[in-house]
Amino acid sequence: MDDLKAKYLGQIADAADESALETIRVTAVGKKGEVALKMRELGKMTPEERQVAGPALNALKDEINSAIVAKRAGLADAALDERLRTEWLDVTLPARQRGHGQGTMHPVSQVTEELTAIFAEMGFAVAEGPRIDTDWYNFDALNIPSHHPARAEMDTFYMSRADGDNRAPNVLRTHTSPVQIRTMEAKGAPLRIICPGGVYRADYDQTHTPMFHQVEGLALDRDISMANLKWTLEEFFSAFFEIDVKTRFRASHFPFTEPSAEVDIQCSWVDGQLRIGEGDGWMEVLGSGMVHPSVIAAGGIDPEEWQGFAFGMGIDRIAMLKYGIPDLRAFFDSDLRWLRHYGFASLDMPNLHGGLSR
Ligand code: PHE
């Protein structure tokens, strides 16, 4: 009986799974199992022998059964442990990024926010106008009559109108200057506005794209002079480039200003690197002048009483200068690698107290 016990307890201990265990149970303590066969032999024994062998066989049967129950529980625990080990999931891992994560602010948007913050500090409000405008706002009201060569020089995109209404908007504005007229009409004088926005000209090379961005400036009051214009621009460039920047005014001509000046900012080239605000080189950045009396009159304001300055500056241009971006065309390619490289964090708006540059 000791042999039986050792055999079956050993097999039970070695059983690899539930079905092996069941096979052992049937052969050991099943109805036709080895222990049952032994019990049948009890009848052939003497009463004395039976009294010893009977309880011993029952005890053996109980012991095997409880070993099986314990082993079954052990196998179930091991199976659960194995599942816990292999089906393990680290819920503390950061989530996998969907797509490529955060988008960025385009340099044009960033620089528009930057310059808006600077001019706001100087009391300039933001004004807007339509990108598709009329000949009147884009040209005539700005003292550019139809025979004027400036119209031809502008490489204007015209839109043909199916309805043949030739007083309806038909020009993609070639500059932000029409917003001068619209704002004078809407607000009267005095006036201090900037107008950032997209403009269009048929041109395409490393520094020209058919759509680009300008910011117009207009200040109208009773005693505005070129000196105010120069101060405003130097103040602006120094805040924008975060270094004192000298400006150079060169006499020029625009139909809508008299006198007119093109403005350069101080710069240097060191080892092929452009530095703004140092050295004795000059970089042209804008056109400006005293608003022509005919333009003030076209805006519905009395030029005898009011005068002022205006300027128009390329936003993309100063963005390229500030952030070292070599090719204007890349601004409009929507190349994600470019946007990730030159883009700015969204929700991180520039302002004068928090700092303009990123
Ligand atoms: N509108 C002019 C241009 O696009 C710039 C300008 C604006 C010049 C205002 C003088 C005054 O070239």
mmCIF file of C-alpha atoms in Angstrom, residues 203-210 269 316-317 320 325-332:
data_model
loop_
_atom_site.group_PDB
_atom_site.id
_atom_site.type_symbol
_atom_site.label_atom_id
_atom_site.label_comp_id
_atom_site.label_asym_id
_atom_site.label_seq_id
_atom_site.Cartn_x
_atom_site.Cartn_y
_atom_site.Cartn_z
ATOM 1 C CA ASP A 203 5.570 86.931 -59.819
ATOM 2 C CA TYR A 204 7.557 83.840 -58.805
ATOM 3 C CA ASP A 205 11.199 83.361 -57.783
ATOM 4 C CA GLN A 206 13.243 82.865 -54.597
ATOM 5 C CA THR A 207 11.970 86.134 -53.091
ATOM 6 C CA HIS A 208 8.578 86.462 -54.825
ATOM 7 C CA THR A 209 5.419 84.361 -54.651
ATOM 8 C CA PRO A 210 2.063 85.121 -56.330
ATOM 9 C CA TRP A 269 26.933 90.293 -43.688
ATOM 10 C CA ASP A 316 7.140 87.376 -45.173
ATOM 11 C CA ARG A 317 10.269 89.429 -45.832
ATOM 12 C CA MET A 320 12.724 85.627 -43.307
ATOM 13 C CA ILE A 325 14.573 81.549 -43.579
ATOM 14 C CA PRO A 326 16.281 81.550 -46.981
ATOM 15 C CA ASP A 327 13.540 80.826 -49.532
ATOM 16 C CA LEU A 328 10.152 82.569 -49.610
ATOM 17 C CA ARG A 329 8.560 79.876 -51.769
ATOM 18 C CA ALA A 330 8.875 77.335 -48.939
ATOM 19 C CA PHE A 331 6.400 79.454 -46.929
ATOM 20 C CA PHE A 332 3.610 78.201 -49.141
#
